[in-house]
Coordinates of C-alpha atoms in Angstrom, one line a residue:
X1 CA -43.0 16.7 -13.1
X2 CA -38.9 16.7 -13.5
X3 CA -36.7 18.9 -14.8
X4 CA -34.1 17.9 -17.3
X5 CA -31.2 19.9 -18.7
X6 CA -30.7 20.8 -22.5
X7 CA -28.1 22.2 -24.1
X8 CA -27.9 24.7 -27.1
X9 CA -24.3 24.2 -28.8
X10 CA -22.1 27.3 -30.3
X11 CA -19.2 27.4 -32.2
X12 CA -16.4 29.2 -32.7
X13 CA -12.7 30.3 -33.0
X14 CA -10.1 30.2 -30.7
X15 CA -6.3 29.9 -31.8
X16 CA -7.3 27.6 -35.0
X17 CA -9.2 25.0 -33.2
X18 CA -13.1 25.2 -33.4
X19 CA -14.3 24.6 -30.0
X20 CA -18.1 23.9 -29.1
X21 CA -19.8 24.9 -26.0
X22 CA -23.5 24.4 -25.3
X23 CA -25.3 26.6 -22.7
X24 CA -27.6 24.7 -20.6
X25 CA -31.9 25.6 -20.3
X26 CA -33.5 23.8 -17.9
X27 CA -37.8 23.5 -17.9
X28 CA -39.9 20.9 -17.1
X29 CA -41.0 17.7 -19.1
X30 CA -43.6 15.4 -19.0
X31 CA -43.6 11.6 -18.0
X32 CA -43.4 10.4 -21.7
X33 CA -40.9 13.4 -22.6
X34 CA -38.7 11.7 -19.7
X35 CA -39.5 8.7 -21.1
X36 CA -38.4 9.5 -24.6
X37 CA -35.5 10.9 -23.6
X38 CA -34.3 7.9 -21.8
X39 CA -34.6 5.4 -24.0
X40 CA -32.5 7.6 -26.4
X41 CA -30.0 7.5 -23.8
X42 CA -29.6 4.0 -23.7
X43 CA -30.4 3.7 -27.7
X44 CA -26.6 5.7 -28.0
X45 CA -25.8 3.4 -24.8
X46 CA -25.9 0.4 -26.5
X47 CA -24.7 1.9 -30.2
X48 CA -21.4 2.3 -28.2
X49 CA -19.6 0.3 -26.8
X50 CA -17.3 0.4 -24.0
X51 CA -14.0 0.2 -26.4
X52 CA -15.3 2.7 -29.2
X53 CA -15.9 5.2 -26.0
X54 CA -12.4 5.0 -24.3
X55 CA -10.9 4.7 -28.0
X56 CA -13.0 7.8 -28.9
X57 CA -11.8 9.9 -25.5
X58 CA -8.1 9.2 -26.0
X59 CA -8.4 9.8 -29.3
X60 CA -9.7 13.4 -28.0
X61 CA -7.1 13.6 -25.4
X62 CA -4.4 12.7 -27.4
X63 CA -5.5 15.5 -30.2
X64 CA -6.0 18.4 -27.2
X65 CA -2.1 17.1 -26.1
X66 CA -0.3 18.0 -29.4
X67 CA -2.5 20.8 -30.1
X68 CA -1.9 22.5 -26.6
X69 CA 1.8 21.6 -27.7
X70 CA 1.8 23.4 -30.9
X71 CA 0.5 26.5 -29.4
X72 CA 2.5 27.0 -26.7
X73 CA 5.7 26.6 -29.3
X74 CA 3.9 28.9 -32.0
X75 CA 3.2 31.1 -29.2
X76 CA 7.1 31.3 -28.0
X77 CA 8.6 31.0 -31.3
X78 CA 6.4 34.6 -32.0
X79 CA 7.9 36.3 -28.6
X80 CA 11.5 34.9 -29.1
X81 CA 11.3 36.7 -32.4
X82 CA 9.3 39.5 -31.3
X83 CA 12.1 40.2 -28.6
X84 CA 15.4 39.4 -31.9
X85 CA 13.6 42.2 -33.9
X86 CA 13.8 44.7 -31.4
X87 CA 17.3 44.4 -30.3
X88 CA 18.0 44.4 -34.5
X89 CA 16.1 47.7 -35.0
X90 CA 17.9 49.6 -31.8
X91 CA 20.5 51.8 -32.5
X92 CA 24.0 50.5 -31.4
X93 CA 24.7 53.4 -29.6
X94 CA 21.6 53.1 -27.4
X95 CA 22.0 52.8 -23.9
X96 CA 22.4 49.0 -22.9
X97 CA 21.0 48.9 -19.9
X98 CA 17.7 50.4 -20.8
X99 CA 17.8 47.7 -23.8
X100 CA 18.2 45.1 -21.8
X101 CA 15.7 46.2 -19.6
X102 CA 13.1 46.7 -23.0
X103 CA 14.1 43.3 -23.8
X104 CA 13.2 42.1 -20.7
X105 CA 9.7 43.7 -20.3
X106 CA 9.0 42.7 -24.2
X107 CA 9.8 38.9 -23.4
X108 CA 7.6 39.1 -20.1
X109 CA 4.2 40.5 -21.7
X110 CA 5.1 37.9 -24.2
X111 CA 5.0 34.9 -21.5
X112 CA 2.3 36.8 -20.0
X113 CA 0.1 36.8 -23.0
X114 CA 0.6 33.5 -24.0
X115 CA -0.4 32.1 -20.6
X116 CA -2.8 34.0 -20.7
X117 CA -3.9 32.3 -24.0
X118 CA -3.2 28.7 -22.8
X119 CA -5.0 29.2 -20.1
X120 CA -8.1 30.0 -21.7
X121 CA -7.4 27.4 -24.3
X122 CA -6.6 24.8 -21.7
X123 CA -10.2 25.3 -20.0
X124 CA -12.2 25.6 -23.1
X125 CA -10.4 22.0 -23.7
X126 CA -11.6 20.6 -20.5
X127 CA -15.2 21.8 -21.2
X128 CA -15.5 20.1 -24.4
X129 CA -14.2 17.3 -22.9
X130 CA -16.8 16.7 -20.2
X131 CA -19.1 17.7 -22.7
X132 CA -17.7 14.7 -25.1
X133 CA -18.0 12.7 -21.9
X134 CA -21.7 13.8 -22.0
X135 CA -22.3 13.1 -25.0
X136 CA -20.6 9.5 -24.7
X137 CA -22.3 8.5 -21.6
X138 CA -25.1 10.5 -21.0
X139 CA -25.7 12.7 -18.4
X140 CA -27.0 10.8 -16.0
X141 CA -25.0 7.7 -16.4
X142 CA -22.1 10.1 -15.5
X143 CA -23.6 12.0 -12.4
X144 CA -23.8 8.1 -11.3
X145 CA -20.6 7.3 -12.0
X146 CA -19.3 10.0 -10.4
X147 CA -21.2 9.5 -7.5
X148 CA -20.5 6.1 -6.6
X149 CA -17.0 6.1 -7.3
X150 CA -16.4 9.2 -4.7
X151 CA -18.6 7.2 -2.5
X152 CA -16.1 3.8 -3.1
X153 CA -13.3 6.4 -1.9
X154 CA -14.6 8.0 0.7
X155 CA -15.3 4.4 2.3
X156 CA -11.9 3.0 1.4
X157 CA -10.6 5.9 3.3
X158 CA -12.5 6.2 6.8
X159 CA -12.6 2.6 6.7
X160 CA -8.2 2.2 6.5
X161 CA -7.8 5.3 8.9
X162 CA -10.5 4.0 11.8
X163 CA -9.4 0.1 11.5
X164 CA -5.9 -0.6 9.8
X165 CA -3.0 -0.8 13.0
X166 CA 0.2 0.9 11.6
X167 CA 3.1 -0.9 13.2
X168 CA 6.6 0.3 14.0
X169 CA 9.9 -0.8 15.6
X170 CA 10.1 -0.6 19.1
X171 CA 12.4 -3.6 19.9
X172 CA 15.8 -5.5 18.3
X173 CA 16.2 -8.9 20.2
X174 CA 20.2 -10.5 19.5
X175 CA 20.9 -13.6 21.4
X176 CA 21.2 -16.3 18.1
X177 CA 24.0 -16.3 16.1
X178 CA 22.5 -18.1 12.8
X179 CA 19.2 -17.3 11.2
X180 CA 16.4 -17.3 13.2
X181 CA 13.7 -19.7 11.5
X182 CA 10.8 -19.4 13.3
X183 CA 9.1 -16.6 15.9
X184 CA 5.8 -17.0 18.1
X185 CA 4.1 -15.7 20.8
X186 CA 2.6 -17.7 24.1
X187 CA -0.9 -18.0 24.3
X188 CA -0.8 -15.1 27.2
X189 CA 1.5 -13.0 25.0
X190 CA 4.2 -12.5 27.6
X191 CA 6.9 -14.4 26.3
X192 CA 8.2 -15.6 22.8
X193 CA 9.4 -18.5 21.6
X194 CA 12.0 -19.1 19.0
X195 CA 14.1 -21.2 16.9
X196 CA 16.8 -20.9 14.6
X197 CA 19.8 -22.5 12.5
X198 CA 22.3 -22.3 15.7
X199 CA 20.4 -25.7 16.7
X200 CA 18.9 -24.0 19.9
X201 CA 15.4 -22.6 21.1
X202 CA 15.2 -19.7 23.2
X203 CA 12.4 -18.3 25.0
X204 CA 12.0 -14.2 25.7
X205 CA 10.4 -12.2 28.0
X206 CA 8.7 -9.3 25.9
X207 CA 8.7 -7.1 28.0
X208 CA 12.2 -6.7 29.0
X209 CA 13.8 -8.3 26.1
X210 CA 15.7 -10.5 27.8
X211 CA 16.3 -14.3 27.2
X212 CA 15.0 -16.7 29.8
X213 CA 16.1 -20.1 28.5
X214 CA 18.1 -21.6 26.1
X215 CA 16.5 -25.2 24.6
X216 CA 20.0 -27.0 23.4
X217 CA 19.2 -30.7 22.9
X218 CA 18.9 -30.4 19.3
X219 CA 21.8 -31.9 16.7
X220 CA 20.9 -29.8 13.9
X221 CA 19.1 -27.0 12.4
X222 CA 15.4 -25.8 14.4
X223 CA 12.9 -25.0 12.0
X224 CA 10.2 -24.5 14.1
X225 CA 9.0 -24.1 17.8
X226 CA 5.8 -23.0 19.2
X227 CA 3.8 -22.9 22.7
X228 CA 1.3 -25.1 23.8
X229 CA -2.6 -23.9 24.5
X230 CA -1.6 -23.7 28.0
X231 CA 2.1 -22.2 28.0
X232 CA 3.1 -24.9 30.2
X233 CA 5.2 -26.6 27.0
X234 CA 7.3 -25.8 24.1
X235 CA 7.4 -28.1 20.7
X236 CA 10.3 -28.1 18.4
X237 CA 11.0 -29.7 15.4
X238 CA 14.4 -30.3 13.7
X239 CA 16.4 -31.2 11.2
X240 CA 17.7 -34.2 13.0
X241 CA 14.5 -35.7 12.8
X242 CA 12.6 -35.6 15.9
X243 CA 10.5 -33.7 17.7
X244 CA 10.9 -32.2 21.3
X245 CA 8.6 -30.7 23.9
X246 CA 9.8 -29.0 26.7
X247 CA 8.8 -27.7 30.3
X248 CA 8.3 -24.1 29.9
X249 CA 9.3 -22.9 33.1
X250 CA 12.2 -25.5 33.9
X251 CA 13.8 -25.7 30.3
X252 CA 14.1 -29.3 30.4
X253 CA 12.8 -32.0 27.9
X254 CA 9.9 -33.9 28.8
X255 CA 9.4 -36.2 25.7
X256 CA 11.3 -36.9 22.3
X257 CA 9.1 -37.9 19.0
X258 CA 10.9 -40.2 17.2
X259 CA 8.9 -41.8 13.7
X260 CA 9.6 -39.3 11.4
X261 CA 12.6 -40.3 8.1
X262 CA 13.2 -36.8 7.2
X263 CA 13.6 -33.5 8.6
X264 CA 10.9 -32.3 10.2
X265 CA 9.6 -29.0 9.0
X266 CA 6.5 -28.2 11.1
X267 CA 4.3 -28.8 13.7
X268 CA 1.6 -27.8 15.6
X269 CA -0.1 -28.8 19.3
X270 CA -4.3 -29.8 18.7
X271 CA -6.8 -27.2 20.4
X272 CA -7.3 -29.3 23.2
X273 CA -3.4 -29.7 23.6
X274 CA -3.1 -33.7 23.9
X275 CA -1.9 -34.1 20.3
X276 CA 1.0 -33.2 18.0
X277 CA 0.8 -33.0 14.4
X278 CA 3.9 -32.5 12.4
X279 CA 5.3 -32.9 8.9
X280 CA 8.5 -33.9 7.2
X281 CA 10.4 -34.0 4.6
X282 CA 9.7 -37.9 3.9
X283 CA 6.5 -36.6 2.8
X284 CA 4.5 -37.8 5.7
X285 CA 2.4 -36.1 8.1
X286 CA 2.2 -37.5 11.8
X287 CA -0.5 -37.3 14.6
X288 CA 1.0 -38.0 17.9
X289 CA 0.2 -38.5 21.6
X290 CA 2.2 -36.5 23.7
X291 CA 1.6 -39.0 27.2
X292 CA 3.2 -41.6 24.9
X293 CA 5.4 -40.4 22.6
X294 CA 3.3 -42.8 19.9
X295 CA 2.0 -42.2 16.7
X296 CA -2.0 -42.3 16.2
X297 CA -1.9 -41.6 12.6
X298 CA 0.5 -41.8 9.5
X299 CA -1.2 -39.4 6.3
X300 CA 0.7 -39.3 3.1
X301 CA -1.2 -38.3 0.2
X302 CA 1.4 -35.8 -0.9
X303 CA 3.8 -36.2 -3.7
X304 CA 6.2 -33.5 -2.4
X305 CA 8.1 -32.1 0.6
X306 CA 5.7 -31.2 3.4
X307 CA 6.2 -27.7 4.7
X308 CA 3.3 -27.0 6.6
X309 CA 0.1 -28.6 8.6
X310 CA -2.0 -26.7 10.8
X311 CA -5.1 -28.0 12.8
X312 CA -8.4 -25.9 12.2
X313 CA -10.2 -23.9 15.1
X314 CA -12.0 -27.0 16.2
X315 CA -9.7 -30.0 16.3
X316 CA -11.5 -32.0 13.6
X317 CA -9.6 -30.8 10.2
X318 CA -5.9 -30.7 9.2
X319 CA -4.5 -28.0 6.5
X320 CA -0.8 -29.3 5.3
X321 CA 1.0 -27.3 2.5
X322 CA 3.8 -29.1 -0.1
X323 CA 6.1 -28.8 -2.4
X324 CA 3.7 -30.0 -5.2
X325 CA 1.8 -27.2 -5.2
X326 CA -0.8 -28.4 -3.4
X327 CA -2.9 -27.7 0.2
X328 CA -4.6 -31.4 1.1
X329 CA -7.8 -30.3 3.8
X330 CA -7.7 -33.4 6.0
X331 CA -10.8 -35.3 8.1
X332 CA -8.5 -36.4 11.3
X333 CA -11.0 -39.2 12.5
X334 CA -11.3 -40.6 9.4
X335 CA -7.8 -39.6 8.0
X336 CA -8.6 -39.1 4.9
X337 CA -8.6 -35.8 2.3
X338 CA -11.4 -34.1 2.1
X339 CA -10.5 -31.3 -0.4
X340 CA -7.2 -30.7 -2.6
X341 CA -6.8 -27.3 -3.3
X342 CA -5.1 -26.1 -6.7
X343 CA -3.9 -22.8 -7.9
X344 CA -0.6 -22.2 -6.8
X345 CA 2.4 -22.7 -9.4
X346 CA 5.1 -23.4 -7.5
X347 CA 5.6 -25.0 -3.8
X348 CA 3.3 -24.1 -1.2
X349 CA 5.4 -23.0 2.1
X350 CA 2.3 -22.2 4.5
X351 CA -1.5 -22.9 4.7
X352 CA -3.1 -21.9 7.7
X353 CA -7.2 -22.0 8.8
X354 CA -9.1 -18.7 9.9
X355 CA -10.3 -18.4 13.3
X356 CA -13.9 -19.6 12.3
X357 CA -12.8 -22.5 10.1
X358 CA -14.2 -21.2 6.6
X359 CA -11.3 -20.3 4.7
X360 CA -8.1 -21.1 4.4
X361 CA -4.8 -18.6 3.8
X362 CA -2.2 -19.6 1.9
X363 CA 1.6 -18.6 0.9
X364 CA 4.1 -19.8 -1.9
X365 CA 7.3 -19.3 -3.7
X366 CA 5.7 -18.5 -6.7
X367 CA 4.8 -14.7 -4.6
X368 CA 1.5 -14.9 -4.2
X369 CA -1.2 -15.2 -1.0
X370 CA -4.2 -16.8 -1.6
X371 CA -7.3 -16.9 -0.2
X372 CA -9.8 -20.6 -0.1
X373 CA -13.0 -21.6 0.7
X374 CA -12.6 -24.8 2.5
X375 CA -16.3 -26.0 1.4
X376 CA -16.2 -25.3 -2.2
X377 CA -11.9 -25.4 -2.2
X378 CA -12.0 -22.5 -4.5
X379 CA -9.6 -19.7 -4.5
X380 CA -11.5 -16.8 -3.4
X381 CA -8.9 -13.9 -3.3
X382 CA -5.1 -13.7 -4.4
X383 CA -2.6 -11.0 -3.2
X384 CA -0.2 -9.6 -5.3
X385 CA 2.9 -7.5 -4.2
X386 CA 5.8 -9.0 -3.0
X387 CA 9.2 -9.8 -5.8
X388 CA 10.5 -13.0 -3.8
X389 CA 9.3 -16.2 -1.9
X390 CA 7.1 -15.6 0.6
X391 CA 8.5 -17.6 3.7
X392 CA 5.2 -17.0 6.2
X393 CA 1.8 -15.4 6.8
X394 CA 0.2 -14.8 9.9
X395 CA -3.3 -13.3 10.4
X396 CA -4.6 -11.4 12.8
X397 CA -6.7 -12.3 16.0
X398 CA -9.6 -10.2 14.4
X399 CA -9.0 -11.7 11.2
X400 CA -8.8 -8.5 9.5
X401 CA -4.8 -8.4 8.1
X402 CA -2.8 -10.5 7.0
X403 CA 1.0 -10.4 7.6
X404 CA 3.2 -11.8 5.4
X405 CA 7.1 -12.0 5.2
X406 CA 9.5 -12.7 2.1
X407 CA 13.4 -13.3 0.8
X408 CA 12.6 -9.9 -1.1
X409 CA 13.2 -8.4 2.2
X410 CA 10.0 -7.1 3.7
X411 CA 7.0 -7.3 5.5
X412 CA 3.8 -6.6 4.2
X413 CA 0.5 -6.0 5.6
X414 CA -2.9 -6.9 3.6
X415 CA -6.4 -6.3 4.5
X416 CA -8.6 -9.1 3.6
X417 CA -11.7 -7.0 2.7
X418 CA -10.2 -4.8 0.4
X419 CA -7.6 -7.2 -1.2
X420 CA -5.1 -4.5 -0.7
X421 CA -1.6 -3.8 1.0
X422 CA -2.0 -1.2 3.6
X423 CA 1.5 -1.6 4.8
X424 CA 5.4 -2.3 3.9
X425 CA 8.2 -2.7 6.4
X426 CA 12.0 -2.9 4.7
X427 CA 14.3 -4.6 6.3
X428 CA 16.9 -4.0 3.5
X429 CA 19.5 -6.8 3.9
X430 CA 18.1 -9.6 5.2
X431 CA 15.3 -11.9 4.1
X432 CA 12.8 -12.4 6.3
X433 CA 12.0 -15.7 7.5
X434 CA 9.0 -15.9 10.3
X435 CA 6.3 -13.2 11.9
X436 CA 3.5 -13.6 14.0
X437 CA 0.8 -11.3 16.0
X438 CA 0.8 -11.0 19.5
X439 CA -2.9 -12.4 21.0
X440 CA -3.7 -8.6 21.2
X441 CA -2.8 -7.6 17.8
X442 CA -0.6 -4.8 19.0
X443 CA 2.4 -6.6 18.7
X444 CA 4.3 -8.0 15.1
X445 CA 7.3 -10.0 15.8
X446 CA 9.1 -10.7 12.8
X447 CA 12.2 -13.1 12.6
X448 CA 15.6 -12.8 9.8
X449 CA 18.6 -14.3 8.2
X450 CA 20.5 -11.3 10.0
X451 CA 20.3 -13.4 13.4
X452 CA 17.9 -11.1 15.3
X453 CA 13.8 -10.6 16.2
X454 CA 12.2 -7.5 15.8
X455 CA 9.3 -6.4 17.8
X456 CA 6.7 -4.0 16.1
X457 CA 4.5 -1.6 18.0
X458 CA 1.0 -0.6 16.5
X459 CA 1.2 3.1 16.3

């Protein structure tokens, strides 16, 4: 047998409005009473629909808003007048203090008494509606409701506080004197790499801050520079069209990559270290050799600017990014596109694989991150938030966040599950150009238009 709950309804009076409780009985019911009782549940279910029951509880809410409104002035307007009449009626002559003091205590039972009154009226509102709500929804549709949704929050909570890193400064590196493009940790996470509009790379010991070589080769602007798998060599790629890659430990060059028409705006060593990929302006991507210095393979499929090209976790796929909106999934053996992925509405400035190779993260000037399946090349998730380009995205080595940098002048933090942004880092005046995650994940290094690197501490 289960009990159910029924309610007998009242009326009655209570500063002009008619309000209706009901007092609850509960007894038990038999299967087919249950039964009944259900399908006239979803019988008033179904007779209303989800606009006609939010249309009917504002409707309610706004009415209990001007009503509570017109009260509370009625109520005022009585004690303001209440308090005139007696100062009228006094005698002139009568003491002023002890008027004043009348006054006083008159005005106060007034206020007193009239919230009091709102009070009462105020919670006899909020009864009826829940019991609207009730009557909308049903009762148990609502216990549900309520139930779930407290569950949703309670896991959105303990999940944030026991797995989101909260990162802080702990760490201003000055050495360039232009903006400073790019920023990236070695593989071991003891030293940083990074390049800037000065025309020079520089390499950092994290620890103590300090600069250990300056890369100066370069005839024009560094966008880019990054380690090799096994720290033993630095890549850079330039405006003046090459690309260099330099001993780690002496600071001198080893090989020049010459092919490219354009400025080069990216690149990126293969897993296995013996190859280079990079991209350029003269819409090209290039796979290289770095014993040679030759070119293996020319792609250009894109009809844009080429900002970005990445290898996947394997070696055997390329992601490039482009100024016509467009991410191109590549099949390096075969050199061909595998998938074109469509979505963004304005140039594409990063696309970068996750650690397992099954999606792909993206970032654009039209301020969205996206999320893509490379199988199906659909856009799975989309991050909203930031007012201004978004110059690069990094995620972490768990896969878990997402940090993301922007001309709007900060760095934002997203977690991937919840499609939400846990975390927002001003820098105020200066756009921010690069960031990256130490191996770890306890380190952010972010890179600005203001000529220094910051390093941020997980709290």
């Amino acid at each position: 047998m289960i009990k159910s709950i029924k309610f007998h309804t009242k009326r009655f009076k209570r500063g002009g409005l008619v309000i209706i409780t009901k007092s609850k009985s509960v007894k038990k019911m038999s299967k087919q009473t249950k039964n009944n009782n259900s399908n006239l549940t979803n019988f008033y279910l179904n007779k209303l629909t989800q606009k006609k029951r939010v249309s009917t509880i504002q409707s309610l809410k706004s009415f209990i808003f001007e009503h509570f409104t017109k009260q509370r002035k009625k109520s005022k307007d009585n004690a303001v007048a209440e308090s005139s009449n007696y100062i009228l009626n006094n005698d002139v002559a009568t003491n002023l203090n002890k008027e004043k003091k009348e006054k006083e205590n008159a005005w106060g039972n007034q206020k007193q008494n009239c919230s009091r009154e709102n009070k009462k009226l105020l919670l006899s509102w909020i009864l009826g509606f829940i019991q609207c709500q009730l009557l909308l929804a049903g009762l148990p549709i609502l216990i549900e409701s309520l139930h779930n949704t407290f569950d949703l929050y309670l896991f959105i909570f303990f999940f944030t506080l026991l797995f989101t890193k909260w990162f802080k400064l702990s760490e201003v590196l000055d050495g360039h004197v232009r903006s400073v493009r790019s920023v990236k940790f070695s593989c071991d996470g003891s030293r940083i790499v990074s390049s800037s509009f000065d025309n020079t790379v520089r390499i950092w010991d994290v620890v103590s801050g300090k600069i250990l070589k300056t890369l100066e080769e370069h005839s024009n602007f560094i966008f880019h520079a990054q380690f090799s798998p096994d720290d033993n060599m630095v890549m850079s790629c330039s405006a003046d069209c090459t690309i260099r890659l330099w001993d780690t430990n002496s600071g001198a060059m080893i090989q020049i990559l010459k092919g490219h028409t354009g400025a080069v705006k990216r690149g990126q060593f293969s897993p296995d270290g013996n190859m280079v990929v990079s991209c350029s302006v003269d819409r090209t991507i290039r796979l290289w050799n770095i014993t040679s210095g030759k070119v293996i393979k020319i792609l250009n499929t894109h009809q844009g600017i080429i900002n970005d090209v990445q290898f996947s976790s394997d070696g055997q796929s390329l992601a490039s990014a482009s100024h016509d909106t467009t991410i191109i999934i590549w099949n390096i053996q075969q050199g061909i596109p595998m998938k074109v992925l469509r979505g963004h509405s304005s140039l594409v400035l990063r696309a970068l694989f996750s650690q397992d190779g099954s999606t792909i993260v993206s970032c654009s000037s039209d301020k969205t991150i996206r999320i893509w399946d490379v199988v199906s090349g659909k856009e799975m998730k989309k991050f909203l938030g930031h007012t201004n380009e978004i110059s690069d995205i990094q995620l972490s080595p768990d896969g878990r966040t997402i940090v993301s940098s922007s001309h709007d002048t900060t760095i934002r933090f997203w977690d991937v599950r919840l499609q939400e942004e846990i975390q927002k880092l001003e820098l105020f005046a200066c756009g921010v150009l690069g960031v990256d995650f130490s191996p770890g994940g306890d380190i952010m290094i972010s890179s600005s238009t203001d000529q220094k690197i910051l390093l941020w501490s997980s709290i």
